Short mmCIF file of C-alpha atoms and ligand atoms in Angstrom, two decimals:
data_model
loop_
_atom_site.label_atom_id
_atom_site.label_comp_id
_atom_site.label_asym_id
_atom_site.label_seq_id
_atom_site.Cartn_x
_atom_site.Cartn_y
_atom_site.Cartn_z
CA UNK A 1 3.75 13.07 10.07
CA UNK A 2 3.86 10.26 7.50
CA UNK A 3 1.81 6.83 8.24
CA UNK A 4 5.02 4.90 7.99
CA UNK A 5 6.53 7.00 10.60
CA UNK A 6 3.82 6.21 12.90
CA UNK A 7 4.94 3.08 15.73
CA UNK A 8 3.30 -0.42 14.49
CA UNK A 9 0.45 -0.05 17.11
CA UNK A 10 -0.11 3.51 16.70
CA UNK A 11 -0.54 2.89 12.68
CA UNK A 12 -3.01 0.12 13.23
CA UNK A 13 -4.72 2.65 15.07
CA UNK A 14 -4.95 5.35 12.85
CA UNK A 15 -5.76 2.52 10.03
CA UNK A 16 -8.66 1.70 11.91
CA UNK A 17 -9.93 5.34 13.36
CA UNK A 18 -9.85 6.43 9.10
CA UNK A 19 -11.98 3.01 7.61
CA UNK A 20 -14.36 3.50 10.60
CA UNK A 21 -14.86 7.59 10.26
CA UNK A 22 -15.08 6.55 6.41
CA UNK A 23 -17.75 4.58 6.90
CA UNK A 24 -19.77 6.63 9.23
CA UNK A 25 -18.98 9.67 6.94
CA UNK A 26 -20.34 7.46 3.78
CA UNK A 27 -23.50 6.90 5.86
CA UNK A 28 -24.11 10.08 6.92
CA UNK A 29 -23.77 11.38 3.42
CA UNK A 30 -26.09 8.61 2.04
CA UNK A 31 -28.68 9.75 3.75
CA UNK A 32 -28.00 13.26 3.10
CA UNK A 33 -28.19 12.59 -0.32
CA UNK A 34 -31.44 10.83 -0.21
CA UNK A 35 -33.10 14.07 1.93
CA UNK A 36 -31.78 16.10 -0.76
CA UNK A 37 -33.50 14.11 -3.50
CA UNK A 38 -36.33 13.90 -1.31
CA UNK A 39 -36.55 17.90 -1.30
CA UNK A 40 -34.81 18.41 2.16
CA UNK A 41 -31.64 20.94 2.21
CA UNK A 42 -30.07 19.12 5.45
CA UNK A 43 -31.08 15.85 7.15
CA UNK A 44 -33.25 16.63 10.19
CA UNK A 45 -35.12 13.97 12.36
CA UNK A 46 -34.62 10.31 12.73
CA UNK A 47 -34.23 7.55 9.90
CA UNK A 48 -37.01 5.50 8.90
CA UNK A 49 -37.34 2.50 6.83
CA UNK A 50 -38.59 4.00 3.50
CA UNK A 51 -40.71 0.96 3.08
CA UNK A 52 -42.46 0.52 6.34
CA UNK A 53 -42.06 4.37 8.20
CA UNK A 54 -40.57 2.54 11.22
CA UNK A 55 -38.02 4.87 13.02
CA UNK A 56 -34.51 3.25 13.16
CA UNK A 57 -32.25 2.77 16.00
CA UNK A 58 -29.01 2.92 16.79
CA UNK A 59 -28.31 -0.63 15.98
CA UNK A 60 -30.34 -0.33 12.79
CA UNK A 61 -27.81 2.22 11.69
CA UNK A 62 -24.14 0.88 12.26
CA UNK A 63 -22.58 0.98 8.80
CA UNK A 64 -21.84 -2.12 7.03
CA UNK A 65 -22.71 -4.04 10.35
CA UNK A 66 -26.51 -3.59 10.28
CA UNK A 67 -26.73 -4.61 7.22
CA UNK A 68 -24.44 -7.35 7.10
CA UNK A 69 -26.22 -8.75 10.17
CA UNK A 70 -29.62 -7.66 8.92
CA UNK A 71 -28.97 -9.46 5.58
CA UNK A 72 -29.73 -6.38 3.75
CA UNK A 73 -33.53 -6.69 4.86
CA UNK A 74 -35.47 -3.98 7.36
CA UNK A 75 -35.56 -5.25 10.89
CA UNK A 76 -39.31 -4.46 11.27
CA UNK A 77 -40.87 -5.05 7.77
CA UNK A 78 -38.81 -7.52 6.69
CA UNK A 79 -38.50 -5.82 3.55
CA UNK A 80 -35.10 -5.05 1.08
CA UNK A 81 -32.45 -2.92 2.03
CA UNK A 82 -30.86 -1.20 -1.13
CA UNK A 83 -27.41 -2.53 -1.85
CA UNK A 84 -26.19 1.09 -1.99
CA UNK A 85 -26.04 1.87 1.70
CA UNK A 86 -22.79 -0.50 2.51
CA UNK A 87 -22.00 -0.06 -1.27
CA UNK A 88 -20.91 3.88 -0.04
CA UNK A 89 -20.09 2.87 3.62
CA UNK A 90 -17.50 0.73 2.14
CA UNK A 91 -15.97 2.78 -0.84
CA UNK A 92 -16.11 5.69 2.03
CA UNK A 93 -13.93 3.51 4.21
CA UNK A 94 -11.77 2.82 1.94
CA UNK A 95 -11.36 6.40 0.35
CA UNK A 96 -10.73 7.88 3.83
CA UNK A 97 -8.11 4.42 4.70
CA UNK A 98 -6.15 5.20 1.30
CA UNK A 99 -5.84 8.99 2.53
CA UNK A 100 -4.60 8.25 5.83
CA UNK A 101 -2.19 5.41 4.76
CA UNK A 102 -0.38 7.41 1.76
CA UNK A 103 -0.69 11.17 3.37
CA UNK A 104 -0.52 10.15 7.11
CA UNK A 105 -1.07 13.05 9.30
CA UNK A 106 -1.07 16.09 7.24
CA UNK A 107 -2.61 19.07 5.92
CA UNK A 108 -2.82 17.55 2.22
CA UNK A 109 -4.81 14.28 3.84
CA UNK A 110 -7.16 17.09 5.57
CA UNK A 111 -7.26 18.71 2.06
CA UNK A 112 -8.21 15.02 0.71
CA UNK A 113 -10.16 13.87 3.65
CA UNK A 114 -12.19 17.18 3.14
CA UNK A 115 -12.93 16.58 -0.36
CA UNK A 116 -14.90 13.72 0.17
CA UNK A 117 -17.95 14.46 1.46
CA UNK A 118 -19.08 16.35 -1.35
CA UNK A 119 -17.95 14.46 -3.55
CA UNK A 120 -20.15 11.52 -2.54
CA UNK A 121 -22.92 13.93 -1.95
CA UNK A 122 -22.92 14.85 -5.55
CA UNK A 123 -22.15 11.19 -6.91
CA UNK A 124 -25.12 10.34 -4.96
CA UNK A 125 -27.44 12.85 -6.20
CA UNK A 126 -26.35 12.53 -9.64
CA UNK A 127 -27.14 8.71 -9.45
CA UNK A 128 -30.56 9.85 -8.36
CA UNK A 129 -31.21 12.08 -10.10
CA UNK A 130 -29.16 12.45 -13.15
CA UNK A 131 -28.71 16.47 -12.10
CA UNK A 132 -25.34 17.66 -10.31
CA UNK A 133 -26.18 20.21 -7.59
CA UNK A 134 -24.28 23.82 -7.59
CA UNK A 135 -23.66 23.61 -3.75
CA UNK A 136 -21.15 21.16 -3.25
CA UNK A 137 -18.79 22.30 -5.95
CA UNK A 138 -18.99 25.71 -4.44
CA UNK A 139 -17.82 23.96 -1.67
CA UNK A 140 -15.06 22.03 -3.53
CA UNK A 141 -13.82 25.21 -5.04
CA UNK A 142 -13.46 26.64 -1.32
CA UNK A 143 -11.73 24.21 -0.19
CA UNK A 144 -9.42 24.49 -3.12
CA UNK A 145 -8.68 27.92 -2.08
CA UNK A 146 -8.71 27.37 1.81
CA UNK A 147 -5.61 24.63 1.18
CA UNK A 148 -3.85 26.82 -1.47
CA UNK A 149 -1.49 28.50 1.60
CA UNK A 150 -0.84 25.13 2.81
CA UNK A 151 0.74 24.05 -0.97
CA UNK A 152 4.87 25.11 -1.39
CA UNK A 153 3.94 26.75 -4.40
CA UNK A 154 0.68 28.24 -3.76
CA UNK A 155 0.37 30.55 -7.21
CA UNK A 156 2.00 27.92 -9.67
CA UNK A 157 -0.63 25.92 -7.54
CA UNK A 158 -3.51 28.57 -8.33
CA UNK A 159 -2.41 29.25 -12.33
CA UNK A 160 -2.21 25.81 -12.81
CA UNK A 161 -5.47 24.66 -11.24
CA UNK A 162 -7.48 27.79 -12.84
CA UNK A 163 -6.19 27.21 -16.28
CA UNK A 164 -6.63 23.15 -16.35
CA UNK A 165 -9.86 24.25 -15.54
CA UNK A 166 -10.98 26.65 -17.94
CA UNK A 167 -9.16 24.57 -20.80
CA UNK A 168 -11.09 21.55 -19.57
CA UNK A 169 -14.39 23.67 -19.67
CA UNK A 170 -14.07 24.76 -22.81
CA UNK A 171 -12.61 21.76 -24.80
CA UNK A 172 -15.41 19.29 -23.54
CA UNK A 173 -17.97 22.61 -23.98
CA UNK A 174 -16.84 22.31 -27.40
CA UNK A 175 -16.73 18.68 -27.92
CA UNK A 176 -20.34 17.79 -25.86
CA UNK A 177 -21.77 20.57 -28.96
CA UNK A 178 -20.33 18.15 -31.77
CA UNK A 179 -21.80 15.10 -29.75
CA UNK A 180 -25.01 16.73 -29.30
CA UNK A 181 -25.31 17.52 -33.30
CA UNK A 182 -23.71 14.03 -33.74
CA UNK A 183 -26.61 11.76 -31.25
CA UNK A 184 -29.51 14.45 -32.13
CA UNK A 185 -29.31 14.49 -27.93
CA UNK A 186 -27.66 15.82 -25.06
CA UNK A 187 -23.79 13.96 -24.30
CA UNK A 188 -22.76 15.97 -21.63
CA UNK A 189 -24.74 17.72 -19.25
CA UNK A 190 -23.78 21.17 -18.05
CA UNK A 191 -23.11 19.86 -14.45
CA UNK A 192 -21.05 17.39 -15.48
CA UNK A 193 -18.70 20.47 -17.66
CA UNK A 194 -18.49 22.62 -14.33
CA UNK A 195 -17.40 19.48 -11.95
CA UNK A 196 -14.52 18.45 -14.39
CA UNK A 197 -13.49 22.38 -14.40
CA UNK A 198 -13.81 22.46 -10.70
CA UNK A 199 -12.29 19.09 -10.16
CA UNK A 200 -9.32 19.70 -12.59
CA UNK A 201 -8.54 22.35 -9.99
CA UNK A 202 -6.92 19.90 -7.72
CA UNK A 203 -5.48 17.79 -10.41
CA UNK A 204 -3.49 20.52 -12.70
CA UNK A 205 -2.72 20.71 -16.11
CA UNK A 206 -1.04 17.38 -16.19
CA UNK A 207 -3.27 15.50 -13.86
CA UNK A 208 -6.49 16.30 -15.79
CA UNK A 209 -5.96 14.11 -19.00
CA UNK A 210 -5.25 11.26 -16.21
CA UNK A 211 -8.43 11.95 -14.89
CA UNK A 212 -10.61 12.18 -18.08
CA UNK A 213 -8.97 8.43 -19.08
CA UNK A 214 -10.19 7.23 -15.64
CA UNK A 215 -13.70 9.01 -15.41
CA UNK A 216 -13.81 7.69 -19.04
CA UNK A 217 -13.26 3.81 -17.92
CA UNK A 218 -15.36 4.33 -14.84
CA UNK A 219 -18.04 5.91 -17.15
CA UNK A 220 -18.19 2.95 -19.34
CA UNK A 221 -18.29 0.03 -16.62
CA UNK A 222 -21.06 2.45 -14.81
CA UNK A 223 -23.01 2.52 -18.22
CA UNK A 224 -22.53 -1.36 -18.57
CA UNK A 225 -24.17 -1.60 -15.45
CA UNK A 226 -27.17 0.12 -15.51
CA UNK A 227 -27.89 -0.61 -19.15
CA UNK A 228 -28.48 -4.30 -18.06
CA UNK A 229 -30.93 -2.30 -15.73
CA UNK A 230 -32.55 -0.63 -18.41
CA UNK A 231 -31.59 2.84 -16.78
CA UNK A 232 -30.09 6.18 -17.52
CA UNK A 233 -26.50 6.73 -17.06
CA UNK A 234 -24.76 9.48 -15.05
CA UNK A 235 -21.36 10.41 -15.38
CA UNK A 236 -21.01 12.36 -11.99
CA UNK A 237 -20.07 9.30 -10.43
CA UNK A 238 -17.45 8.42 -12.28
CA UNK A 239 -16.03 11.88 -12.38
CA UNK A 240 -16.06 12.05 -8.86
CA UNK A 241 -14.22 8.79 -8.39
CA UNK A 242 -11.92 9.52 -11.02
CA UNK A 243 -11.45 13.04 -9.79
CA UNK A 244 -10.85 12.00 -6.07
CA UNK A 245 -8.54 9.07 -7.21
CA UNK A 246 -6.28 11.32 -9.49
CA UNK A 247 -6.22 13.93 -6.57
CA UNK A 248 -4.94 11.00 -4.30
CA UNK A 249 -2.73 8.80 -6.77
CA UNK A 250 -2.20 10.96 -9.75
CA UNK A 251 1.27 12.28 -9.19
CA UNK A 252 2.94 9.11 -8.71
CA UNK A 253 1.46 7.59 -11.87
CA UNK A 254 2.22 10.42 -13.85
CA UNK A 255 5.25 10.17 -12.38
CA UNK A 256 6.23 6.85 -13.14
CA UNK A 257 4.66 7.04 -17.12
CA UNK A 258 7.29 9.69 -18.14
CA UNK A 259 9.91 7.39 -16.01
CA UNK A 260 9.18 5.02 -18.89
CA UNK A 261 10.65 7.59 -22.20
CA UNK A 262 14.12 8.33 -19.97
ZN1 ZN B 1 -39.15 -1.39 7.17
#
């Protein structure tokens, strides 16, 4: 069922239910991502304040709320809260809202809804750490393939995916080389080649230059950003945004560019 067709009341609803699962989700995987970088697989036990040890409560751990009524500082130590934790909550809110308002109740806005936890997981650990775990693209990949029956044309659908993928792979395999001789350093890491493969999956043949223009953008305002903080850049972020936002608007803008040469 499409969001429009929902009654007034029932949309506002539904609005609301996907921002507020959005948020929780973008907590949840925050954290996550912070175990993982922290050596844990899965996050087990209760949060603490990584500046005093204090165990947090429930009211300690509302997204956006807490920190917004917290003022970004630790209930018990007083000390700073990173800006990152409603930074997610938010952009998770709003990820999860944008599904639910263009695909309303269906299975490509399960599909869409699906894709982003790992997403975030790996944009998070990327930021980290500058490395892009294997795991959640595995899990990407599945998903892929657990939604391809779902699709009208499920083997155009497969074809399609598998060989924007491999051209992808290859092309930026090929081009990262020539940077690398070029800078006398690494340009593209080899994580970074396997999520664009694995992304262009969902995008297609088509939808994978759109997403390469956007990562591209993202990439630069990202590196804008931390250079003023003196720190590395990683482009899993921006991939993943770009990746997830071509997935979710990418038809209808390549749609309306080749409206423009009829
Ligand atoms: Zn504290």
């Amino acid at each position: 069922m499409s969001f429009r067709a929902l009654p007034p009341a029932l949309a506002a609803y539904f609005a609301l239910l996907c921002a507020l699962t959005g948020a929780c989700l973008g907590s949840f995987i925050n954290c996550w991502a912070l175990r993982c970088v922290s050596g844990q697989r899965f996050p087990r036990g209760r949060s603490r304040c990584p500046r005093c040890g204090h165990t947090l409560g429930v009211f300690d751990l509302i997204p956006l709320v807490s920190w917004l009524c917290l003022r970004g500082r630790c209930r018990y130590c007083g000390g700073p809260v990173s800006p990152r934790y409603p930074v997610t909550e938010a952009l998770s809110a709003l990820a999860l809202l944008a599904v639910g308002v263009t695909r309303g109740l269906t299975l490509r806005a399960l599909e869409l809804a699906l894709m982003l936890p790992p997403l975030l997981l790996l944009a998070l650990v990327d930021w980290d750490t500058m490395e892009l775990p294997n795991g959640p693209m595995l899990l990407l990949a599945g998903l892929f393939l657990l939604f391809l029956p779902a699709h009208p044309a499920p083997l155009t659908r497969l074809w399609q995916g598998a060989a924007a993928g491999a051209a992808v792979f290859a092309l930026m395999l090929a081009l990262s080389l020539v940077m690398d001789k070029l800078l006398g350093r690494e340009s593209l890491g080899g994580g970074d080649l396997k999520l664009m493969a694995v992304l262009a999956l969902f995008t297609g043949p088509a939808g994978v230059v759109l997403m390469l223009l956007a990562a591209s953008v993202l990439g630069l305002c990202t590196m804008a950003l931390l250079r003023a903080r003196g720190r590395a850049f990683p482009f899993g972020p921006a991939l993943c945004a770009a990746g997830f936002l071509t997935a979710l608007w990418g038809q209808p803008v390549l749609s309306w560019y080749l409206s423009l040469f009829r």
